[in-house]
Coordinates of N, CA, C and O in Angstrom, one line a residue:
X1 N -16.4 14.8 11.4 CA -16.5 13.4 11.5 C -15.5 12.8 12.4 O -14.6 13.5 12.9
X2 N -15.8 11.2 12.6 CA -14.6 11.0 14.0 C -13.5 10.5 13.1 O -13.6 10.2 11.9
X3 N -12.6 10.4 13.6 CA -11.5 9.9 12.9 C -11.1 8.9 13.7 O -10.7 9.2 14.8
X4 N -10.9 6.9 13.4 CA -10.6 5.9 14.3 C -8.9 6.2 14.8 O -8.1 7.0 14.3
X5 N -8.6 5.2 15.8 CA -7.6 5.6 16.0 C -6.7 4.9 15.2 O -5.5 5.2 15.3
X6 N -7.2 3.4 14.1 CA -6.2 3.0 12.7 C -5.9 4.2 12.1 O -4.8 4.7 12.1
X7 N -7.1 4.8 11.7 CA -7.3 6.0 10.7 C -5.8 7.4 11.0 O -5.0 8.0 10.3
X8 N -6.0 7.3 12.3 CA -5.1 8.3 13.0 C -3.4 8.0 12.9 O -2.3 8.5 12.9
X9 N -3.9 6.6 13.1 CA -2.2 6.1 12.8 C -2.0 5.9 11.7 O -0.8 6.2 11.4
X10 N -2.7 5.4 10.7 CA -2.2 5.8 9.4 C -1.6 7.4 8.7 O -0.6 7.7 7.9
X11 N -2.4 8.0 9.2 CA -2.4 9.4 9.0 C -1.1 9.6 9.5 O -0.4 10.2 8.8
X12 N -0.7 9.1 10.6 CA 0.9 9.6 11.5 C 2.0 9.0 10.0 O 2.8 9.7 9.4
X13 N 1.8 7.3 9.8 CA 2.9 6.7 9.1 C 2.9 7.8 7.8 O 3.9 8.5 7.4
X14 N 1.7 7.7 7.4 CA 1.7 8.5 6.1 C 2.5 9.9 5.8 O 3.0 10.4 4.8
X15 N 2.2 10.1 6.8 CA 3.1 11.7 7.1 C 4.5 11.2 7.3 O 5.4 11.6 6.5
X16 N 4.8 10.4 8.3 CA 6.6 10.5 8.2 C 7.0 10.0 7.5 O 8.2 9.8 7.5
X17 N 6.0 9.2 6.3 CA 6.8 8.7 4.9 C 6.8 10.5 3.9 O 7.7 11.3 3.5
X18 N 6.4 10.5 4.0 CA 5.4 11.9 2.9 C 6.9 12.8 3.3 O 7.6 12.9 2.4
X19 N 7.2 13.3 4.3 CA 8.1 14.1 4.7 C 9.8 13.3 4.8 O 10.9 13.9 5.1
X20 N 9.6 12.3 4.6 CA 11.5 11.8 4.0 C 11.9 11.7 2.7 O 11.6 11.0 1.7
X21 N 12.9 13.0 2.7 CA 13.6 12.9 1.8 C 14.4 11.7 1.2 O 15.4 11.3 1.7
X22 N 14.0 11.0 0.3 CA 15.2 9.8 0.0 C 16.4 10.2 -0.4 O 16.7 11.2 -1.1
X23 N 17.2 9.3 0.3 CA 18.6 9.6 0.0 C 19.0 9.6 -1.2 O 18.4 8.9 -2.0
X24 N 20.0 10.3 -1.7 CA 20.6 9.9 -3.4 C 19.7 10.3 -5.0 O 20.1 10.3 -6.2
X25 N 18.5 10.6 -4.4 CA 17.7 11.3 -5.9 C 18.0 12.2 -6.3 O 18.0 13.1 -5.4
X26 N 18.3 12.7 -7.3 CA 18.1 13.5 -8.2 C 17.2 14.0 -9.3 O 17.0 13.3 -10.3
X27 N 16.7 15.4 -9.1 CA 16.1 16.1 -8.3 C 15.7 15.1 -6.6 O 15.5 13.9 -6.8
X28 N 15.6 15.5 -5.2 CA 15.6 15.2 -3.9 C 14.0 15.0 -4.5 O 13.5 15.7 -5.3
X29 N 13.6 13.9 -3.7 CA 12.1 13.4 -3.8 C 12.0 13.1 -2.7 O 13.0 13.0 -2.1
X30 N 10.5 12.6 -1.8 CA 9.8 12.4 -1.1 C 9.2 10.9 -1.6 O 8.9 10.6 -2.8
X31 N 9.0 10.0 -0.6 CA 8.6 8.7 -0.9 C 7.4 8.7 -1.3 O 6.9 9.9 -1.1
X32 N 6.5 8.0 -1.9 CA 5.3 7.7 -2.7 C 4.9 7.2 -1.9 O 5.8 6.6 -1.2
X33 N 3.5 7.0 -1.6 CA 2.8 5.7 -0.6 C 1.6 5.3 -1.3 O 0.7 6.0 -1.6
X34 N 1.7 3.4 -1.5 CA 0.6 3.1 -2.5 C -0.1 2.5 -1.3 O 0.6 1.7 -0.5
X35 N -1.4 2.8 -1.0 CA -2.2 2.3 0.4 C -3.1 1.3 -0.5 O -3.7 1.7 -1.6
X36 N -3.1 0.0 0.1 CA -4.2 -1.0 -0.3 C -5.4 -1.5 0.5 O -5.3 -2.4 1.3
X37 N -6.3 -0.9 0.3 CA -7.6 -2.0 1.3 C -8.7 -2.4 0.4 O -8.8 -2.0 -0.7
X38 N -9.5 -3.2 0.9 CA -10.4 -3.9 0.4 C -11.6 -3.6 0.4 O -12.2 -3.2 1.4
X39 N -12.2 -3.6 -1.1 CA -13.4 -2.7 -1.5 C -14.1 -4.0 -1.5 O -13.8 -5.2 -1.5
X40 N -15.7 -3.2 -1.4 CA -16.8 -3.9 -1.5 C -17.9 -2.7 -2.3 O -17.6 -1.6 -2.6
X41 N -18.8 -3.1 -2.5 CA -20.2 -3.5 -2.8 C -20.5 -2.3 -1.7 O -21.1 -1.4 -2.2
X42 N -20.4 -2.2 -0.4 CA -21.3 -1.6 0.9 C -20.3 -0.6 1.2 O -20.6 0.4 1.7
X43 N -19.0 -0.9 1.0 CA -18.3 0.2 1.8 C -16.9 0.6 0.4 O -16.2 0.0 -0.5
X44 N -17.3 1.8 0.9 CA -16.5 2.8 -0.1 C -15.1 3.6 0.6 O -15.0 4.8 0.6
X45 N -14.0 2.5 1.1 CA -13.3 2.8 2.0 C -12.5 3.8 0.9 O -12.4 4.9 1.5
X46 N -11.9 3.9 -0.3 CA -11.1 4.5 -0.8 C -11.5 6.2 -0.5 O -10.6 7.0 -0.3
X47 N -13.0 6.6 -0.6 CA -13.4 7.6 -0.6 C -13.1 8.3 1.2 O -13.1 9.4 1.5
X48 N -12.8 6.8 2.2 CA -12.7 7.7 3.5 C -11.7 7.9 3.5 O -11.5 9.1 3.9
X49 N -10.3 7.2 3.2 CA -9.4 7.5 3.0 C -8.9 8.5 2.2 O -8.0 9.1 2.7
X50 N -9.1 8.8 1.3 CA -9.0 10.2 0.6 C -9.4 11.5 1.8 O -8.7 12.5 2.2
X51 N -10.7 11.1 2.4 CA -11.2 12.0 3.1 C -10.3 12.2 4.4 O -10.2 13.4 4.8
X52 N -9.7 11.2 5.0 CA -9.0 11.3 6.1 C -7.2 11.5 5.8 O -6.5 11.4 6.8
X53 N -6.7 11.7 4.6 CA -5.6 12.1 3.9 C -5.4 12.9 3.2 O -4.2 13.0 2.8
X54 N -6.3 13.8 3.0 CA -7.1 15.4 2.1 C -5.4 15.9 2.2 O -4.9 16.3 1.1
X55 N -4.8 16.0 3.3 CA -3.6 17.0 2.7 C -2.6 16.4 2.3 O -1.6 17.0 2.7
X56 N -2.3 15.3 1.6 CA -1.1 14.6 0.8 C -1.6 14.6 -0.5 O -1.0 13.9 -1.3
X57 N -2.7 15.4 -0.9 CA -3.0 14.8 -2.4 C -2.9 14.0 -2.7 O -1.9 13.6 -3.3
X58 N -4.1 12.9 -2.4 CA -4.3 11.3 -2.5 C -5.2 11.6 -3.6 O -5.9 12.6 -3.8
X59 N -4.9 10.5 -4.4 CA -5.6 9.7 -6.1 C -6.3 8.5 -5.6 O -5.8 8.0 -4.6
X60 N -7.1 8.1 -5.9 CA -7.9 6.8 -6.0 C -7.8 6.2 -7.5 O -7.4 6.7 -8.6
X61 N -8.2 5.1 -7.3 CA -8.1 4.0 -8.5 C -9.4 4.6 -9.3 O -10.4 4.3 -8.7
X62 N -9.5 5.1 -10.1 CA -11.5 4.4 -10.4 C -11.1 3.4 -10.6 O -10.1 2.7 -10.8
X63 N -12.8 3.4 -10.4 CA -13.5 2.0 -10.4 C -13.6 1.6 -11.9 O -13.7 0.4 -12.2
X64 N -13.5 2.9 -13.1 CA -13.9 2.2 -14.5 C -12.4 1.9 -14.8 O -12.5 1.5 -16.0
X65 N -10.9 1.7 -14.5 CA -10.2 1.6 -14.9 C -10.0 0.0 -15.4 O -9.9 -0.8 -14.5
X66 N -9.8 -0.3 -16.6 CA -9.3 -1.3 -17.1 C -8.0 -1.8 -16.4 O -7.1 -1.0 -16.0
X67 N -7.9 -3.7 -16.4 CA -6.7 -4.0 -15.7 C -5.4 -3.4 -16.8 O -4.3 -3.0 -16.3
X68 N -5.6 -3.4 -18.0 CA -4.5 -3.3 -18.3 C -3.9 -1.5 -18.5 O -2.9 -1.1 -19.0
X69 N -4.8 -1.1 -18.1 CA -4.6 0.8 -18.0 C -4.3 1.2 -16.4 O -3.9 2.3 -16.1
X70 N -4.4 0.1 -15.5 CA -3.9 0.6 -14.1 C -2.9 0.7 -14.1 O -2.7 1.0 -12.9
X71 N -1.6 0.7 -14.5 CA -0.2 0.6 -14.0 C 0.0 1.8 -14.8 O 0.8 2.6 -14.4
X72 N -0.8 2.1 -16.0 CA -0.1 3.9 -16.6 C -0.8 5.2 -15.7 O -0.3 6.3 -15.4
X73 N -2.2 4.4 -15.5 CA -3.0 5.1 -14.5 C -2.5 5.6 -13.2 O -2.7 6.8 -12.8
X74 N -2.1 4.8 -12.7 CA -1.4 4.7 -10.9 C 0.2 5.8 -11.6 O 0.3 7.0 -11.7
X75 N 0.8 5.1 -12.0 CA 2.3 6.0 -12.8 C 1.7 7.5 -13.2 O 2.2 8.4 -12.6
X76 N 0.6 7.8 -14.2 CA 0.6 8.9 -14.3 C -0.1 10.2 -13.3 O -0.2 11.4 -13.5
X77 N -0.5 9.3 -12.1 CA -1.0 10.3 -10.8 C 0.4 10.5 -9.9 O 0.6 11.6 -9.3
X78 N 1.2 9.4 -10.1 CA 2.6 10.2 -9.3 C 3.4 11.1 -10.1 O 4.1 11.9 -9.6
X79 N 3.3 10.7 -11.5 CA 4.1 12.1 -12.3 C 2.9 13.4 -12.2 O 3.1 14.4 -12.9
X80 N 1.9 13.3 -11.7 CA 1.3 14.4 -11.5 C 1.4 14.9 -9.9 O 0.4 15.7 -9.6
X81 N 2.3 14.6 -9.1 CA 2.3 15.0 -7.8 C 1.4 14.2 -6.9 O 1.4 14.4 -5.7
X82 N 0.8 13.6 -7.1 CA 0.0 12.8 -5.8 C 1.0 11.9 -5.3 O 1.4 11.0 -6.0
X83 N 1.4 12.2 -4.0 CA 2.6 11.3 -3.0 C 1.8 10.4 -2.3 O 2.3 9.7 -1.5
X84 N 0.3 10.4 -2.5 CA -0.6 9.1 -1.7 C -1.7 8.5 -2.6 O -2.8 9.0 -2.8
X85 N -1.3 7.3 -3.1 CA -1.9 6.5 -3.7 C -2.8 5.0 -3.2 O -2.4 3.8 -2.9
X86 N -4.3 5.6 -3.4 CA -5.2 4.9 -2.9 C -5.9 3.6 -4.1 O -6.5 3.8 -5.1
X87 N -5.6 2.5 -3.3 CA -6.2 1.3 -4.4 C -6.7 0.3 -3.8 O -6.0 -0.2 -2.9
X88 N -8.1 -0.4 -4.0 CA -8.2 -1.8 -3.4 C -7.0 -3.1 -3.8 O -6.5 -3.1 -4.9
X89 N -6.8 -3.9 -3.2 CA -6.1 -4.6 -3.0 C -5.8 -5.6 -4.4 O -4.7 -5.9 -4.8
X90 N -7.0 -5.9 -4.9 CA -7.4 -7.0 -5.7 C -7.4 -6.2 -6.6 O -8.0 -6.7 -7.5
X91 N -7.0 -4.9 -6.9 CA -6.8 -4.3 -8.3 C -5.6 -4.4 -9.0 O -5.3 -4.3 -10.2
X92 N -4.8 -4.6 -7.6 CA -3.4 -4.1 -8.0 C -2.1 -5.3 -7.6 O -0.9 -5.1 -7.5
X93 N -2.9 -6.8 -7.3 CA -2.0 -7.7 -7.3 C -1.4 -8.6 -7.7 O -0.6 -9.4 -7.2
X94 N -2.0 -8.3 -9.4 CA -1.0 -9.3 -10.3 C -0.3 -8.7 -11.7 O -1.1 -8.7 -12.6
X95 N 0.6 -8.3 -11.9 CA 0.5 -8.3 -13.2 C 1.7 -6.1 -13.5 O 2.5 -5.6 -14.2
X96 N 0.7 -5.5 -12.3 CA 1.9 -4.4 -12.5 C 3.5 -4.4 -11.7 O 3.9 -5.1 -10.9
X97 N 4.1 -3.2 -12.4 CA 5.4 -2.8 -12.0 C 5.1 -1.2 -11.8 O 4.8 -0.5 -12.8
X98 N 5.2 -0.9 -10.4 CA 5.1 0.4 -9.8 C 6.3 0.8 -9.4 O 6.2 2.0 -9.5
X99 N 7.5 0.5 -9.1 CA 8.3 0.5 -8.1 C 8.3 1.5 -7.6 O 9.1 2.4 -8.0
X100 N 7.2 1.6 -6.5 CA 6.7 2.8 -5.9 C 8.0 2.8 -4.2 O 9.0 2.2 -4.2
X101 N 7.7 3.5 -3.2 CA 8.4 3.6 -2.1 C 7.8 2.7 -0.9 O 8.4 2.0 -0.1
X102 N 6.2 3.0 -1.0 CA 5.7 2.6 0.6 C 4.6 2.2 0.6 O 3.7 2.9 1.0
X103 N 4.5 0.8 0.3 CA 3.1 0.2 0.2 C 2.8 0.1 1.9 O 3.6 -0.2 2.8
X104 N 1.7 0.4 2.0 CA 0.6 0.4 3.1 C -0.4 -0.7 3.2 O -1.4 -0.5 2.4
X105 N -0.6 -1.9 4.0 CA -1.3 -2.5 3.3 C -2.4 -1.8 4.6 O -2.2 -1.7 5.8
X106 N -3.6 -1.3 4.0 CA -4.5 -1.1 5.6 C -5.4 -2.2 5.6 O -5.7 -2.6 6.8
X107 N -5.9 -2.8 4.6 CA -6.7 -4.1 4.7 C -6.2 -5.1 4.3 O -6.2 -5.2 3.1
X108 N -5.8 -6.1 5.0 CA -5.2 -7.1 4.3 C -5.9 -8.2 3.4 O -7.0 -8.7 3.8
X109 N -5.3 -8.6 2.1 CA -6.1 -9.4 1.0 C -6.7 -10.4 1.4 O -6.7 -10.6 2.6
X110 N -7.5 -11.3 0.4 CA -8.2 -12.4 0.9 C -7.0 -13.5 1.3 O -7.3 -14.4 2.0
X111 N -5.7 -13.4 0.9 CA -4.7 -14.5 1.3 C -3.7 -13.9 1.4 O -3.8 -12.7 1.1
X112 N -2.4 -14.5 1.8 CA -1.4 -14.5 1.9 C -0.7 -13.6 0.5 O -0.5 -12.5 0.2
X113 N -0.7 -15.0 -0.3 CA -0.5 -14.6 -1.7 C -1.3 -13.0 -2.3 O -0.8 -12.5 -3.4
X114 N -2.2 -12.4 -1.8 CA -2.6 -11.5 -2.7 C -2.2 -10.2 -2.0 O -2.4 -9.1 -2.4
X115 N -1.3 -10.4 -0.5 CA -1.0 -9.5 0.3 C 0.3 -9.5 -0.3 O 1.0 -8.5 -0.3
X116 N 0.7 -10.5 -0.8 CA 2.7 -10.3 -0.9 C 2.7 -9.7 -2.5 O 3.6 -9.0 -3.1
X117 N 1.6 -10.4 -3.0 CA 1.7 -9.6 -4.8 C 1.7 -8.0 -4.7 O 2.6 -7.2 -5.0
X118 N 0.3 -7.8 -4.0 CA 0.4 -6.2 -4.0 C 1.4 -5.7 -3.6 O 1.9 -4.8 -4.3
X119 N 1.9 -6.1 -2.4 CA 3.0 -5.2 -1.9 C 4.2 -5.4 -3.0 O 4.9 -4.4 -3.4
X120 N 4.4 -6.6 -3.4 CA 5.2 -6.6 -4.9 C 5.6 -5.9 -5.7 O 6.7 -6.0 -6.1
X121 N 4.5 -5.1 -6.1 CA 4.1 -4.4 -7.3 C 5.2 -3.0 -7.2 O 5.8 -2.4 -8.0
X122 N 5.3 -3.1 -5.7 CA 6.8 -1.9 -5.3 C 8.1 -1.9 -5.5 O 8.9 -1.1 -6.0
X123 N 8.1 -3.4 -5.0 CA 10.0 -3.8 -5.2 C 9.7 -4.4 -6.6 O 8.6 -4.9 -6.8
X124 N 10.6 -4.4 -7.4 CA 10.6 -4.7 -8.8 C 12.1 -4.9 -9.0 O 12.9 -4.7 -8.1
X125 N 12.2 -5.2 -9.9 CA 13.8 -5.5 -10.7 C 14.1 -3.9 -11.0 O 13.4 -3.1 -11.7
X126 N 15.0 -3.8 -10.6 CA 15.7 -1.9 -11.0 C 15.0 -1.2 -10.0 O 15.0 -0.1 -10.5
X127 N 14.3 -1.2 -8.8 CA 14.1 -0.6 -7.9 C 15.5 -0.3 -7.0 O 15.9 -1.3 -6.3
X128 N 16.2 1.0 -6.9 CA 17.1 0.8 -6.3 C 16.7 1.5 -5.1 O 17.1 0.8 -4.2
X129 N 16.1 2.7 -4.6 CA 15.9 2.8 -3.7 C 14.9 1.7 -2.6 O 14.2 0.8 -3.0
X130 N 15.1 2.1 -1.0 CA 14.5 1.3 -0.2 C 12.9 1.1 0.1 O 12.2 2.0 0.5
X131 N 12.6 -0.1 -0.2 CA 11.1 -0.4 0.0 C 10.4 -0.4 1.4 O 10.6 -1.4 2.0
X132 N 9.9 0.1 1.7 CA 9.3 0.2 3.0 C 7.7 -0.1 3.5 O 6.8 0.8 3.4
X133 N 7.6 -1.4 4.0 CA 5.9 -1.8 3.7 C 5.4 -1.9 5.1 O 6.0 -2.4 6.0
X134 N 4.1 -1.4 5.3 CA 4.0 -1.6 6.8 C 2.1 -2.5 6.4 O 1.6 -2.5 5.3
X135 N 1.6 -2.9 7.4 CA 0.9 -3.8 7.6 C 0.5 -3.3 8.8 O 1.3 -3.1 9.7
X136 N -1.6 -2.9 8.8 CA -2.2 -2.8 9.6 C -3.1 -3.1 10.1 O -4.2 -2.9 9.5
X137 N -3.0 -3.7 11.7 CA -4.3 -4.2 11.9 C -4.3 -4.4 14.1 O -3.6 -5.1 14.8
X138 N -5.2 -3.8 14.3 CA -5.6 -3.7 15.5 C -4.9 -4.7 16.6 O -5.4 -5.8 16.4
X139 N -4.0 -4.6 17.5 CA -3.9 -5.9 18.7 C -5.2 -6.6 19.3 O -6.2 -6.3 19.9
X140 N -4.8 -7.7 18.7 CA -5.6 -9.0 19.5 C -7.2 -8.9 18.7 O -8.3 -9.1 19.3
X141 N -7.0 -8.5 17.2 CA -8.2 -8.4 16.7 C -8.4 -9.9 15.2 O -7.7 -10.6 14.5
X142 N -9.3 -9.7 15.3 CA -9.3 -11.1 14.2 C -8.3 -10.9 13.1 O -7.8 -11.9 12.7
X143 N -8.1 -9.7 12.7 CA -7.2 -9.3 11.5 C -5.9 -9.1 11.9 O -5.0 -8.7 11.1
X144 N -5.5 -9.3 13.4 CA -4.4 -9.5 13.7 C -4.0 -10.9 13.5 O -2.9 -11.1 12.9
X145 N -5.0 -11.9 13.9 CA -4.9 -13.2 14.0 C -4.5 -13.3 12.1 O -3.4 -13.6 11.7
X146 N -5.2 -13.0 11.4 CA -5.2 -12.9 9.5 C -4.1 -13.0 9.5 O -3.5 -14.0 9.3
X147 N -3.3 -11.6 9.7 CA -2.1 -11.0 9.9 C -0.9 -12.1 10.1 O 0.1 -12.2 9.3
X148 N -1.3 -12.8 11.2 CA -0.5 -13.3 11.6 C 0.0 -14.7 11.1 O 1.1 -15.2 11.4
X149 N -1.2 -15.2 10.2 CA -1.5 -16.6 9.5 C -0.8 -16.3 8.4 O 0.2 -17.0 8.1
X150 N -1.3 -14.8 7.5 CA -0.6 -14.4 6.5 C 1.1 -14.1 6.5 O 1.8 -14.5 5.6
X151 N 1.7 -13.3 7.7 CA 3.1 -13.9 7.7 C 3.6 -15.0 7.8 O 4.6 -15.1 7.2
X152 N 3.2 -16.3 8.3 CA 3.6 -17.7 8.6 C 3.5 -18.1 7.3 O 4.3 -18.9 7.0
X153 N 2.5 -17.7 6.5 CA 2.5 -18.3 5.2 C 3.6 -17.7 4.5 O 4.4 -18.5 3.8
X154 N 3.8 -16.4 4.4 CA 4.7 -15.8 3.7 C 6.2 -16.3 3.9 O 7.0 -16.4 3.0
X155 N 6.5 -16.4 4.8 CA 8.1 -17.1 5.1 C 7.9 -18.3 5.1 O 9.0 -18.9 4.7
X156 N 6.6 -19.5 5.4 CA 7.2 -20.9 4.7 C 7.6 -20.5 3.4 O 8.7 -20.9 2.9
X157 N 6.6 -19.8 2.7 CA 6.4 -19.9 1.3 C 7.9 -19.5 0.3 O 8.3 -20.1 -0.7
X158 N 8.6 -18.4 1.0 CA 9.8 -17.9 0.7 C 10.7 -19.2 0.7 O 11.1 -19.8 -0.2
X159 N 10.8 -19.5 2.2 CA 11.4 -20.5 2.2 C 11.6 -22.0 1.3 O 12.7 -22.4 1.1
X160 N 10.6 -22.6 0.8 CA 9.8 -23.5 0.0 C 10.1 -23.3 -1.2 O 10.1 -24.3 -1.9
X161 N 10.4 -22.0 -1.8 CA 10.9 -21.9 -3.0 C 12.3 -21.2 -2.9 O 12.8 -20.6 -3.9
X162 N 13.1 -21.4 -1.5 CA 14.4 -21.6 -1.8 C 14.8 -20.1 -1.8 O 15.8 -19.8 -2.4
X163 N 14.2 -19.1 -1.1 CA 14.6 -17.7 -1.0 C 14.9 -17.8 0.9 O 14.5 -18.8 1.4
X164 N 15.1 -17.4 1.3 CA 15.6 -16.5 2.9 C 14.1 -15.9 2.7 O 13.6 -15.2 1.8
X165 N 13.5 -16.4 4.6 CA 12.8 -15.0 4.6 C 13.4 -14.0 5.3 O 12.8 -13.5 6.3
X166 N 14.4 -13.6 4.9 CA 14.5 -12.4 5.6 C 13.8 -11.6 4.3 O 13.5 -12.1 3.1
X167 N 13.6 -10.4 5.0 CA 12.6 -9.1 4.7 C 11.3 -9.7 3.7 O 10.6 -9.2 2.8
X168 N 11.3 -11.1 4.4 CA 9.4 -11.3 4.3 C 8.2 -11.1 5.3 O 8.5 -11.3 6.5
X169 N 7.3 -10.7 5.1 CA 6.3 -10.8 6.1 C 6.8 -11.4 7.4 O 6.7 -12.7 7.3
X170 N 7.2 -11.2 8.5 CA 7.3 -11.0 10.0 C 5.8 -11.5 10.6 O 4.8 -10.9 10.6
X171 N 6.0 -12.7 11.2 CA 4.9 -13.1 12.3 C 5.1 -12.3 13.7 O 6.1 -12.3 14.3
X172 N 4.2 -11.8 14.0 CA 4.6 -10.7 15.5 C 3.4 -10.8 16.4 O 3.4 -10.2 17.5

């Protein structure tokens, strides 16, 4: 099959997260990467992504997972070694504590708000190592424009309630 050239660059980030050692753990670990995009009804992206990530031992969400069983669900695939963790977006934006390493967003949510919860779900209170979130979407494509609406929102919004945006969503 073809592989796009998102696909391909994900595949790159994925890898030079997958292969950094974090500093300071005990036992030395490798970062976790929770990838979020948006499911539908017609497209079964979690299954291409598995397919185009086959060598990190990627987990998917099911679909029968209760909200309140996803956060033991997602936790007990990384104490089982899967370093690539696949979820739609709208599963995983309100309500858990992952404090995973590397959220991925590849599709970004229906808003602002559902892009900054998910990635949320990583940095947590007692997360001491570094969060690392990257955000993807084609130059000069409508989901860049999204992108780019969704950062602007994200640093008023920081702002507005009195936080710094530094290390919020970046307008680029």
């Amino acid at each position: 099959e073809c592989v796009t050239p998102m696909e391909r660059r994900l595949r790159e980030g994925v890898d030079a997260e997958r292969r950094e050692v974090i500093e300071g753990t005990n036992p030395p670990r490798t970062r976790v990467c929770l990838i979020f995009y948006k499911q539908t009804t017609k497209r079964d992206v979690g299954a291409r992504l598995a397919w185009i990530l086959h060598d990190y031992n990627p987990w998917v969400l099911p679909e029968k997972v209760e909200p309140e069983e996803r956060e033991h669900a997602i936790l007990q695939a990384v104490a089982e070694n899967h370093g690539v963790i696949l979820t739609p977006i709208s599963k995983v934006s309100e309500g858990l504590n992952l404090k995973l390493d590397t959220p991925i967003v590849y599709e970004l949510g229906k808003n602002a708000k559902e892009t900054d919860q998910a990635v949320g779900r990583c940095w947590r209170l007692g997360k001491e190592e570094l969060v690392r979130a990257y955000h993807f979407a084609g130059k000069d494509t409508a989901t860049h424009d999204k992108l780019r609406r969704q950062a602007s929102a994200s640093g008023a919004a920081s702002l507005f309630s009195g936080n710094s945006p530094r290390g919020e969503l970046a307008a680029c």
